[in-house]
PDB file of C-alpha atoms in Angstrom:
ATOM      1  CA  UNK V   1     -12.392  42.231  55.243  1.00 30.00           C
ATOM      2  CA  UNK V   2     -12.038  39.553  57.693  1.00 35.00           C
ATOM      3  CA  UNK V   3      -9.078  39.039  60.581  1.00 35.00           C
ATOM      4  CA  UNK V   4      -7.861  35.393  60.989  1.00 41.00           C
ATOM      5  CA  UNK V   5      -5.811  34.704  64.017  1.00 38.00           C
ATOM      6  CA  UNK V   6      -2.242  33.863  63.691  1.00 38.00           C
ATOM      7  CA  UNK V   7      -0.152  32.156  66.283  1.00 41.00           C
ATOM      8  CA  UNK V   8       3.033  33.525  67.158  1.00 39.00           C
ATOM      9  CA  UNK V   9       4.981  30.508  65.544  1.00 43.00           C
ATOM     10  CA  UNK V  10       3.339  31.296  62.559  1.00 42.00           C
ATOM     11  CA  UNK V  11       3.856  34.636  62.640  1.00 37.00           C
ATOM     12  CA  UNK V  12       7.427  33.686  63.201  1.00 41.00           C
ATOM     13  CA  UNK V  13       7.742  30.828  60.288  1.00 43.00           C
ATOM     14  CA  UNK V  14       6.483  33.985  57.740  1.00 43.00           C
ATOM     15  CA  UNK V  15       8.680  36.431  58.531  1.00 44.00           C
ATOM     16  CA  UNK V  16      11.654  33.859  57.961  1.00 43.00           C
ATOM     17  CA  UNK V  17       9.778  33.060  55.141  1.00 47.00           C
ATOM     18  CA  UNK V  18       9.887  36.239  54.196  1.00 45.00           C
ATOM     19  CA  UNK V  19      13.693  36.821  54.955  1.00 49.00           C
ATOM     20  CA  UNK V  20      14.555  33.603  52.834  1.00 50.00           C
ATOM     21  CA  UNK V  21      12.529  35.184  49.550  1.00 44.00           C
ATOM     22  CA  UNK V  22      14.104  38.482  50.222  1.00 46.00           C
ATOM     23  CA  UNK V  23      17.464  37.118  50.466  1.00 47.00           C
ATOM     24  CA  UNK V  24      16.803  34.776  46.941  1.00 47.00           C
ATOM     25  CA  UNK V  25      15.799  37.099  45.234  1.00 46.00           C
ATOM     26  CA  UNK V  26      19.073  39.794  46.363  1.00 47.00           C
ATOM     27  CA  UNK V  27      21.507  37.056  45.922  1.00 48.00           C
ATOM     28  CA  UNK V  28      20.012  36.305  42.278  1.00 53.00           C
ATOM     29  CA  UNK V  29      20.115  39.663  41.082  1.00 65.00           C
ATOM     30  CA  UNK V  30      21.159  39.389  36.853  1.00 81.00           C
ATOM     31  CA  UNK V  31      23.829  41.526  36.208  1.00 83.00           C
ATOM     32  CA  UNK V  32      23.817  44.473  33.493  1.00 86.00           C
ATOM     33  CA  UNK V  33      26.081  47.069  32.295  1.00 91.00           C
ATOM     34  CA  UNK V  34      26.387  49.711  34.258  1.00 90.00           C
ATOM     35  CA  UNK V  35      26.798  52.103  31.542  1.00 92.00           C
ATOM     36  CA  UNK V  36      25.675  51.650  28.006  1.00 92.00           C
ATOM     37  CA  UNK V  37      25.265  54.550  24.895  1.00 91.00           C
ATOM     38  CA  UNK V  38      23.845  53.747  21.508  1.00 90.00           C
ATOM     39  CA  UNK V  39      23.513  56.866  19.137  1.00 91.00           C
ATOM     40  CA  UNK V  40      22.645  56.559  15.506  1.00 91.00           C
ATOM     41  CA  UNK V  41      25.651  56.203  13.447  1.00 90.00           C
ATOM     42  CA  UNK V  42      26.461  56.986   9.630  1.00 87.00           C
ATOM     43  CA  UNK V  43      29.163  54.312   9.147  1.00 82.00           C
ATOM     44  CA  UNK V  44      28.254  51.557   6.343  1.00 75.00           C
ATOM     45  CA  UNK V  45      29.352  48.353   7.863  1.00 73.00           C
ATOM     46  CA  UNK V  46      29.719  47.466  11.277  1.00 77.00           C
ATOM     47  CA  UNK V  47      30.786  44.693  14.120  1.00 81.00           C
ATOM     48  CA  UNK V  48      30.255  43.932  17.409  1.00 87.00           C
ATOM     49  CA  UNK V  49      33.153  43.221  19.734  1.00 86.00           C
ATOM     50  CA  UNK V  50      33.547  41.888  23.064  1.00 88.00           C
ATOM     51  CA  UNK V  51      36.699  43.079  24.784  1.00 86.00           C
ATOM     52  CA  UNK V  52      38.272  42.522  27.356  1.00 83.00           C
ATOM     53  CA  UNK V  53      36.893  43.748  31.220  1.00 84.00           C
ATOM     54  CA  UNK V  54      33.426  43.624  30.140  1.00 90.00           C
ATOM     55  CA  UNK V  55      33.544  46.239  27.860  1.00 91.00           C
ATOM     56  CA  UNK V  56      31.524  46.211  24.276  1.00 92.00           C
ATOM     57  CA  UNK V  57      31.734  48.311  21.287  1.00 91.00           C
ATOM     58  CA  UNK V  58      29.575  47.954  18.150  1.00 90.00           C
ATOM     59  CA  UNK V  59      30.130  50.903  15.398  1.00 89.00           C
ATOM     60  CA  UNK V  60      27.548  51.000  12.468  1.00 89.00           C
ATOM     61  CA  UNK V  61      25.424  48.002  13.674  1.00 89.00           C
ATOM     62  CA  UNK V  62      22.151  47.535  12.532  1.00 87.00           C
ATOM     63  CA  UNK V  63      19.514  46.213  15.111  1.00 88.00           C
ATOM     64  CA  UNK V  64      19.811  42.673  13.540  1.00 86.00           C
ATOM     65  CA  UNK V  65      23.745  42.782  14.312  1.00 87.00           C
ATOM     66  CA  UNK V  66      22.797  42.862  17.460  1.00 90.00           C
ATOM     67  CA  UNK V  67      20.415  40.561  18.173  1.00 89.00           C
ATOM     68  CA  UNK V  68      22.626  37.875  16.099  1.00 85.00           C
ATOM     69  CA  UNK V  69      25.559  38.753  18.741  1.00 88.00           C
ATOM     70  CA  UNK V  70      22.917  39.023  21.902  1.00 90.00           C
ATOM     71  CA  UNK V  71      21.959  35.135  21.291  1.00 87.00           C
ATOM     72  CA  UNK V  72      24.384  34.028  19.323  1.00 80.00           C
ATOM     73  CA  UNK V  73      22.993  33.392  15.790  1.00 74.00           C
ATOM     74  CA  UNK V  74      25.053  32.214  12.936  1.00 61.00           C
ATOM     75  CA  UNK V  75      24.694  30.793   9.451  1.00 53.00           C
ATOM     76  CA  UNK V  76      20.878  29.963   8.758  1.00 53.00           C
ATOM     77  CA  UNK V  77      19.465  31.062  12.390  1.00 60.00           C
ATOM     78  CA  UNK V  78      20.568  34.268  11.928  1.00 65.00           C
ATOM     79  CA  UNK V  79      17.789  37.384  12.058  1.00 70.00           C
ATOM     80  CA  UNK V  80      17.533  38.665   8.351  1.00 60.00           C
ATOM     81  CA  UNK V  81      15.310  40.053   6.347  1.00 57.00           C
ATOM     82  CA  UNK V  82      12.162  38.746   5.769  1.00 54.00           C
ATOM     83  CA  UNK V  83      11.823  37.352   9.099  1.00 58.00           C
ATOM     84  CA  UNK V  84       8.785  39.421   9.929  1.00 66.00           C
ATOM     85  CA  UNK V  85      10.406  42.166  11.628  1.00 73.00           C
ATOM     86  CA  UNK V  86      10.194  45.906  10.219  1.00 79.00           C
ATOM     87  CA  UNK V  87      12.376  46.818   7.779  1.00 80.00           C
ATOM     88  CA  UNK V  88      14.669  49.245   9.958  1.00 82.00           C
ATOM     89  CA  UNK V  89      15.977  46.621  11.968  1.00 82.00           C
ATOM     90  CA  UNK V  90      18.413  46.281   9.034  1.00 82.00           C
ATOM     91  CA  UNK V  91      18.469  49.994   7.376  1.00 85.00           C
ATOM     92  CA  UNK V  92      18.994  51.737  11.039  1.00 88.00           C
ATOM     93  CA  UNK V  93      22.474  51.954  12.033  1.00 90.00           C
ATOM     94  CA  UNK V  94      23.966  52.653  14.860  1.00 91.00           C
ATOM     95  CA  UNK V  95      27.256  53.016  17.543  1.00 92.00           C
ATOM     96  CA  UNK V  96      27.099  51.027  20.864  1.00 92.00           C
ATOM     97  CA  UNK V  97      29.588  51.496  23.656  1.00 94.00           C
ATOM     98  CA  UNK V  98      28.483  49.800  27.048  1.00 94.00           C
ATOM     99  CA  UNK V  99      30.842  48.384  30.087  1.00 93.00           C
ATOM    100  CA  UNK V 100      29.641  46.076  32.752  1.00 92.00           C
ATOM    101  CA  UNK V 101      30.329  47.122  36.407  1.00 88.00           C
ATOM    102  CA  UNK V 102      33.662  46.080  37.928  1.00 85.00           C
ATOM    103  CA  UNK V 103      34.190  42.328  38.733  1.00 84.00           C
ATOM    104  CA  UNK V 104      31.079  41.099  36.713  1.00 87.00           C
ATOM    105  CA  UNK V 105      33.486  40.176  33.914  1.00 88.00           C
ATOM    106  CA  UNK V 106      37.136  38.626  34.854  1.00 85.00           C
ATOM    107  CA  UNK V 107      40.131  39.976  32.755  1.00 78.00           C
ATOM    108  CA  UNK V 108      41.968  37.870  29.907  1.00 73.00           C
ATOM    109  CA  UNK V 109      38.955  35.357  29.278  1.00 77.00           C
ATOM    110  CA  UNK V 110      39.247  34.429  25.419  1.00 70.00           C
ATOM    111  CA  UNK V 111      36.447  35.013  22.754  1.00 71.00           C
ATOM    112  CA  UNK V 112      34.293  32.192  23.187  1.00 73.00           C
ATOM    113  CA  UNK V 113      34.462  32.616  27.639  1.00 81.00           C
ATOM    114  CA  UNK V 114      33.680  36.765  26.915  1.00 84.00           C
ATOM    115  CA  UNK V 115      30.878  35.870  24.671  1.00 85.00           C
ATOM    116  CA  UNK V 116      29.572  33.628  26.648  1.00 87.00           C
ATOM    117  CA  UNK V 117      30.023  35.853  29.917  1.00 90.00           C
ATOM    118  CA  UNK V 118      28.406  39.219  28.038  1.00 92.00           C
ATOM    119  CA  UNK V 119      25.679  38.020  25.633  1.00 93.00           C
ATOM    120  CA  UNK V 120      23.404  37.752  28.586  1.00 93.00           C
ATOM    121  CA  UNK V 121      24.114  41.533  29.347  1.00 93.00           C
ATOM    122  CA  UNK V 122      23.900  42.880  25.654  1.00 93.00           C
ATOM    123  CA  UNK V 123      20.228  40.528  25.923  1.00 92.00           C
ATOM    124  CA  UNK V 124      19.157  42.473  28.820  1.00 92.00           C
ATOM    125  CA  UNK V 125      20.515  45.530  27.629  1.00 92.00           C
ATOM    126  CA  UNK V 126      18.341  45.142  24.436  1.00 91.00           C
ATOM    127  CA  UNK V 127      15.289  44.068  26.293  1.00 91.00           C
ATOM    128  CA  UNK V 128      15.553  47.689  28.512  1.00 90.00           C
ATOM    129  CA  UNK V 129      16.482  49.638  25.420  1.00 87.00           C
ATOM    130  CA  UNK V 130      14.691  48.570  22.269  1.00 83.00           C
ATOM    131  CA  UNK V 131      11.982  46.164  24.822  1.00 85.00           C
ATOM    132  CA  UNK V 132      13.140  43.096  22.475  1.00 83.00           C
ATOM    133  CA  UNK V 133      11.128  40.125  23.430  1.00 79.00           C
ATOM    134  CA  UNK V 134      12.470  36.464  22.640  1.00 76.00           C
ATOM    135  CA  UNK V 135      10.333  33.363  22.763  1.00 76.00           C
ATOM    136  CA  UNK V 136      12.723  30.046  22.373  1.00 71.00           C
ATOM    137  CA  UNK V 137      11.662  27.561  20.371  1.00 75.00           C
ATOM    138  CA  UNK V 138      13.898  23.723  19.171  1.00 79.00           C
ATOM    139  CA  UNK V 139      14.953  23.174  15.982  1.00 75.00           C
ATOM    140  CA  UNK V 140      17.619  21.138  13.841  1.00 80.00           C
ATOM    141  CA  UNK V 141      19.650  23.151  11.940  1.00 77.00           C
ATOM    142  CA  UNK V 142      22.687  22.314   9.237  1.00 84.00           C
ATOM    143  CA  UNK V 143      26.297  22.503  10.712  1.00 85.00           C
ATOM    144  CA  UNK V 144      29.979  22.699   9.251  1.00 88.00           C
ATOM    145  CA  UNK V 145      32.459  21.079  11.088  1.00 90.00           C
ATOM    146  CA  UNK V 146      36.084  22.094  11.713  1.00 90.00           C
ATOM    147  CA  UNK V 147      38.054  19.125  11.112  1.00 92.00           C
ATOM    148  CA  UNK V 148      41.441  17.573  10.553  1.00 91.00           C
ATOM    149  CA  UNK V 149      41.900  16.475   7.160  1.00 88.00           C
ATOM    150  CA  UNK V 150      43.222  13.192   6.037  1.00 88.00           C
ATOM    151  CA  UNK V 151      46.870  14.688   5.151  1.00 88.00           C
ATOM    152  CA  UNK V 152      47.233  15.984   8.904  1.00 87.00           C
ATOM    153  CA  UNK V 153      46.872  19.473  10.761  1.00 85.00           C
ATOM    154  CA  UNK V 154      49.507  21.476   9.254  1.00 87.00           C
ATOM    155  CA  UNK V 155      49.491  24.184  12.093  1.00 91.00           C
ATOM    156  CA  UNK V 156      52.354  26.645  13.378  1.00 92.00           C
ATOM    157  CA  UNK V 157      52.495  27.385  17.210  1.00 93.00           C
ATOM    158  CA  UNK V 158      51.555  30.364  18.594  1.00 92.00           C
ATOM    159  CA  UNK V 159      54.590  32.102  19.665  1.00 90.00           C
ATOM    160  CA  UNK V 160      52.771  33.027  22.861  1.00 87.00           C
ATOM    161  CA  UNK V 161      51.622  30.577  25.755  1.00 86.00           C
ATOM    162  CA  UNK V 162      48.060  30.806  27.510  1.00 80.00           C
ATOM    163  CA  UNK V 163      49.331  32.243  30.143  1.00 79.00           C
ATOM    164  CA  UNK V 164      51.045  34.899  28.572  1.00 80.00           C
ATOM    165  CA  UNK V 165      47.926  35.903  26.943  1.00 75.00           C
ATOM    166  CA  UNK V 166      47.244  37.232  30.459  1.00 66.00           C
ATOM    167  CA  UNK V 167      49.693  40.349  29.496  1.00 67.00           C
ATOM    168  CA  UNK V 168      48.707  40.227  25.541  1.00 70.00           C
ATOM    169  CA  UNK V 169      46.152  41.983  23.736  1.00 69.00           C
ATOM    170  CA  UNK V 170      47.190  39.850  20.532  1.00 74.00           C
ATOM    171  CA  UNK V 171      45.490  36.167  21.843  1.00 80.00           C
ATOM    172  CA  UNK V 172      42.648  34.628  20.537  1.00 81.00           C
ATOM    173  CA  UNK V 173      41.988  37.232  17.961  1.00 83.00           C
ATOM    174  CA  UNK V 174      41.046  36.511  14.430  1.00 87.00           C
ATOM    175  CA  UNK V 175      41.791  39.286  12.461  1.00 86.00           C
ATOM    176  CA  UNK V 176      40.933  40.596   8.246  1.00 87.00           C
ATOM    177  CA  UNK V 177      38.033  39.000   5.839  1.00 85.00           C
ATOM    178  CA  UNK V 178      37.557  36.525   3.363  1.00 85.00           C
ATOM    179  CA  UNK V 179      38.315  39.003   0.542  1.00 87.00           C
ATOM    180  CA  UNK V 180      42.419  39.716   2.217  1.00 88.00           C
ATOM    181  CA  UNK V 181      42.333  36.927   4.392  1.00 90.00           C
ATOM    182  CA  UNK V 182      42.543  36.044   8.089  1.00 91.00           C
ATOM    183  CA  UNK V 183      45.263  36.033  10.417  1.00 92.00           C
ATOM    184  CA  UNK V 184      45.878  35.183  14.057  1.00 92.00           C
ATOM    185  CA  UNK V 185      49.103  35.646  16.267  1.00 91.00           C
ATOM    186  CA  UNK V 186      47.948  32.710  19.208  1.00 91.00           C
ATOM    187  CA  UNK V 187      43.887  31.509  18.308  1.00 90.00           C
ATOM    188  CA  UNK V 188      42.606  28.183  19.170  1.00 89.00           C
ATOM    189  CA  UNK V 189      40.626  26.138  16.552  1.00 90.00           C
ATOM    190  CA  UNK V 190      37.037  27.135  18.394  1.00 86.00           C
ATOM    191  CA  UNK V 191      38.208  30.935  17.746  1.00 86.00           C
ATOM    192  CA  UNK V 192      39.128  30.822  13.658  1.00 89.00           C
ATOM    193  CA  UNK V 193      35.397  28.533  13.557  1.00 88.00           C
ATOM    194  CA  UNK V 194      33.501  31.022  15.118  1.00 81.00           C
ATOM    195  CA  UNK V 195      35.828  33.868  13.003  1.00 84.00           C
ATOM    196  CA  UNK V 196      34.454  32.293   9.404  1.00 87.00           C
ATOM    197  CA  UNK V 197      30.744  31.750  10.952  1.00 81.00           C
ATOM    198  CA  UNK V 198      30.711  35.580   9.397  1.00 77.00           C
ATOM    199  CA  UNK V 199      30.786  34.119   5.973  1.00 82.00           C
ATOM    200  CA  UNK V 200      29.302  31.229   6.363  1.00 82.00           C
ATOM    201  CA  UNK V 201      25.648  29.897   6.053  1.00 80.00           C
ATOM    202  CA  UNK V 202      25.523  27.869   8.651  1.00 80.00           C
ATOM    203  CA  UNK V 203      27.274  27.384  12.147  1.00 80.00           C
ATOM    204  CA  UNK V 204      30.526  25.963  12.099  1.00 86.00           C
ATOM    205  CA  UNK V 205      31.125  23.596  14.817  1.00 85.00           C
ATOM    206  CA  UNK V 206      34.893  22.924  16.164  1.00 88.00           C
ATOM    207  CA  UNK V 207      35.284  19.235  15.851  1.00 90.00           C
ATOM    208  CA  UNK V 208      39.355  19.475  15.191  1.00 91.00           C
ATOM    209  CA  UNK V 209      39.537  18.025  18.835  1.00 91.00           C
ATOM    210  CA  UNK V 210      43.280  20.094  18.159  1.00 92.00           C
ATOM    211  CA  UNK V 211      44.012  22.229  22.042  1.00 91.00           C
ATOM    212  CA  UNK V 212      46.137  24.973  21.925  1.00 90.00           C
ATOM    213  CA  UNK V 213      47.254  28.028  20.166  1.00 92.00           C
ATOM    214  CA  UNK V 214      48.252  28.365  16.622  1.00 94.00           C
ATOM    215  CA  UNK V 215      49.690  31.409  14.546  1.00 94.00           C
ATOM    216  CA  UNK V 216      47.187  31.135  11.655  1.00 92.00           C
ATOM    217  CA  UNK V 217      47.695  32.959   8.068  1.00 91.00           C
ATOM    218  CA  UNK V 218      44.694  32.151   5.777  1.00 89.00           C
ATOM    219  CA  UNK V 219      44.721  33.156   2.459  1.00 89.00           C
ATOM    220  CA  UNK V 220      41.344  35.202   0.600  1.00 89.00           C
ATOM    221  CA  UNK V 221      38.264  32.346   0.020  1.00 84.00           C
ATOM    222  CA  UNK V 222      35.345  32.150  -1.156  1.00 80.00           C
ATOM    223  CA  UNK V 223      31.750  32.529   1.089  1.00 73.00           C
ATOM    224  CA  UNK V 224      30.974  29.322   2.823  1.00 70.00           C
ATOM    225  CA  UNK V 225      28.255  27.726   1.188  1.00 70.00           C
ATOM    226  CA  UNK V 226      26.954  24.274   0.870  1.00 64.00           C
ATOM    227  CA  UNK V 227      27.380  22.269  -2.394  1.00 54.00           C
ATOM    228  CA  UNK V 228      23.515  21.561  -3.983  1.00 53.00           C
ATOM    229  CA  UNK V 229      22.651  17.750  -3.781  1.00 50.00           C
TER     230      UNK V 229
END
């Protein structure tokens, strides 16, 4: 071991050095939930929801489930089987309830602001839990597009405003399946796309360029697939 002299400017600039990293490295602290339960569950199908606050529920979810929700996979990028993962990533089910500390997550955000606000936490929840490790990689992948078609939108509005979603539970929620059809008291057109990326192959993209909210009834349809060429 060998001393080296240090002047007392030096000594000075490291401790502010110091300080500075200190302070970085408080001020960019990731946030988590603050509580989070996942038990194993016996239900046969399940969904993940984002509500409201920063709270998440998930009942009868499969590990997949999760990491499609976590990162937001649709369509073809989805995890499935056969992607080299063990087998009870899809046979395992179970029920997740987990709420992010006050103020991490504002109030009355729609779908598409809460997912994009709490997939980061349900990511770093799974990485502490189940030590899930992602590695990122590009690629080009088949869309659908939400569009307009040639006869003209044919939409009712929403009998609600955007601000009085504030006080409604009922706003930008897509609600039934393909099999009894959806329905929506006040969604926007990026809400139903991302509501029938759940039977859909491949990511639908909202290219309506339509604003607002609509009270949307859709009747039962078919899966979304594309036609062969």
């Amino acid at each position: 071991m060998r001393c080296r002299s240090v002047t007392k400017r030096s000594l000075w600039m490291s401790v502010f050095g110091l300080l500075l990293f200190t302070l970085a490295r408080a001020q960019t602290v990731e946030p988590t939930f603050a509580a989070a339960s996942i038990r194993p569950s016996h239900a046969i199908f399940g969904r993940v929801e984002f509500k409201s606050g920063g709270r998440l529920t998930a009942v009868g979810v499969n590990v997949s489930q999760l990491v499609n929700a976590a990162y937001g996979l649709t369509g073809s990028g989805r995890l499935r089987k056969g992607s080299g993962c063990p087998l009870w990533i899809d046979s395992e089910r179970f029920d997740l309830d987990a709420v992010a500390e006050e103020g991490t997550i504002p109030e009355h955000l729609d779908n598409a602001q809460l997912r994009e606000r709490m997939q980061p936490l349900l990511q770093r929840l799974l990485a502490k839990r189940l030590h899930l490790v992602i590695r990122r990689e590009p690629k080009e992948l088949p869309v659908y597009e939400l569009t307009v078609a040639k006869s003209g939108a044919k939409l009712a509005e929403a009998p609600i405003s955007e601000a009085e979603c504030r006080t409604s539970s009922d706003c930008h929620r897509v609600l039934g399946d393909r099999m009894q059809g959806l329905r929506g008291t006040a969604v926007s057109m990026a809400d139903l796309a991302f509501a029938l990326e759940t039977w859909s192959d491949r990511p639908i993209v909202d290219a309506s360029g339509i604003p607002g909210l609509f009270a949307v009834q859709l009747k039962p349809f078919a899966t979304l697939k594309a036609l062969p060429e």
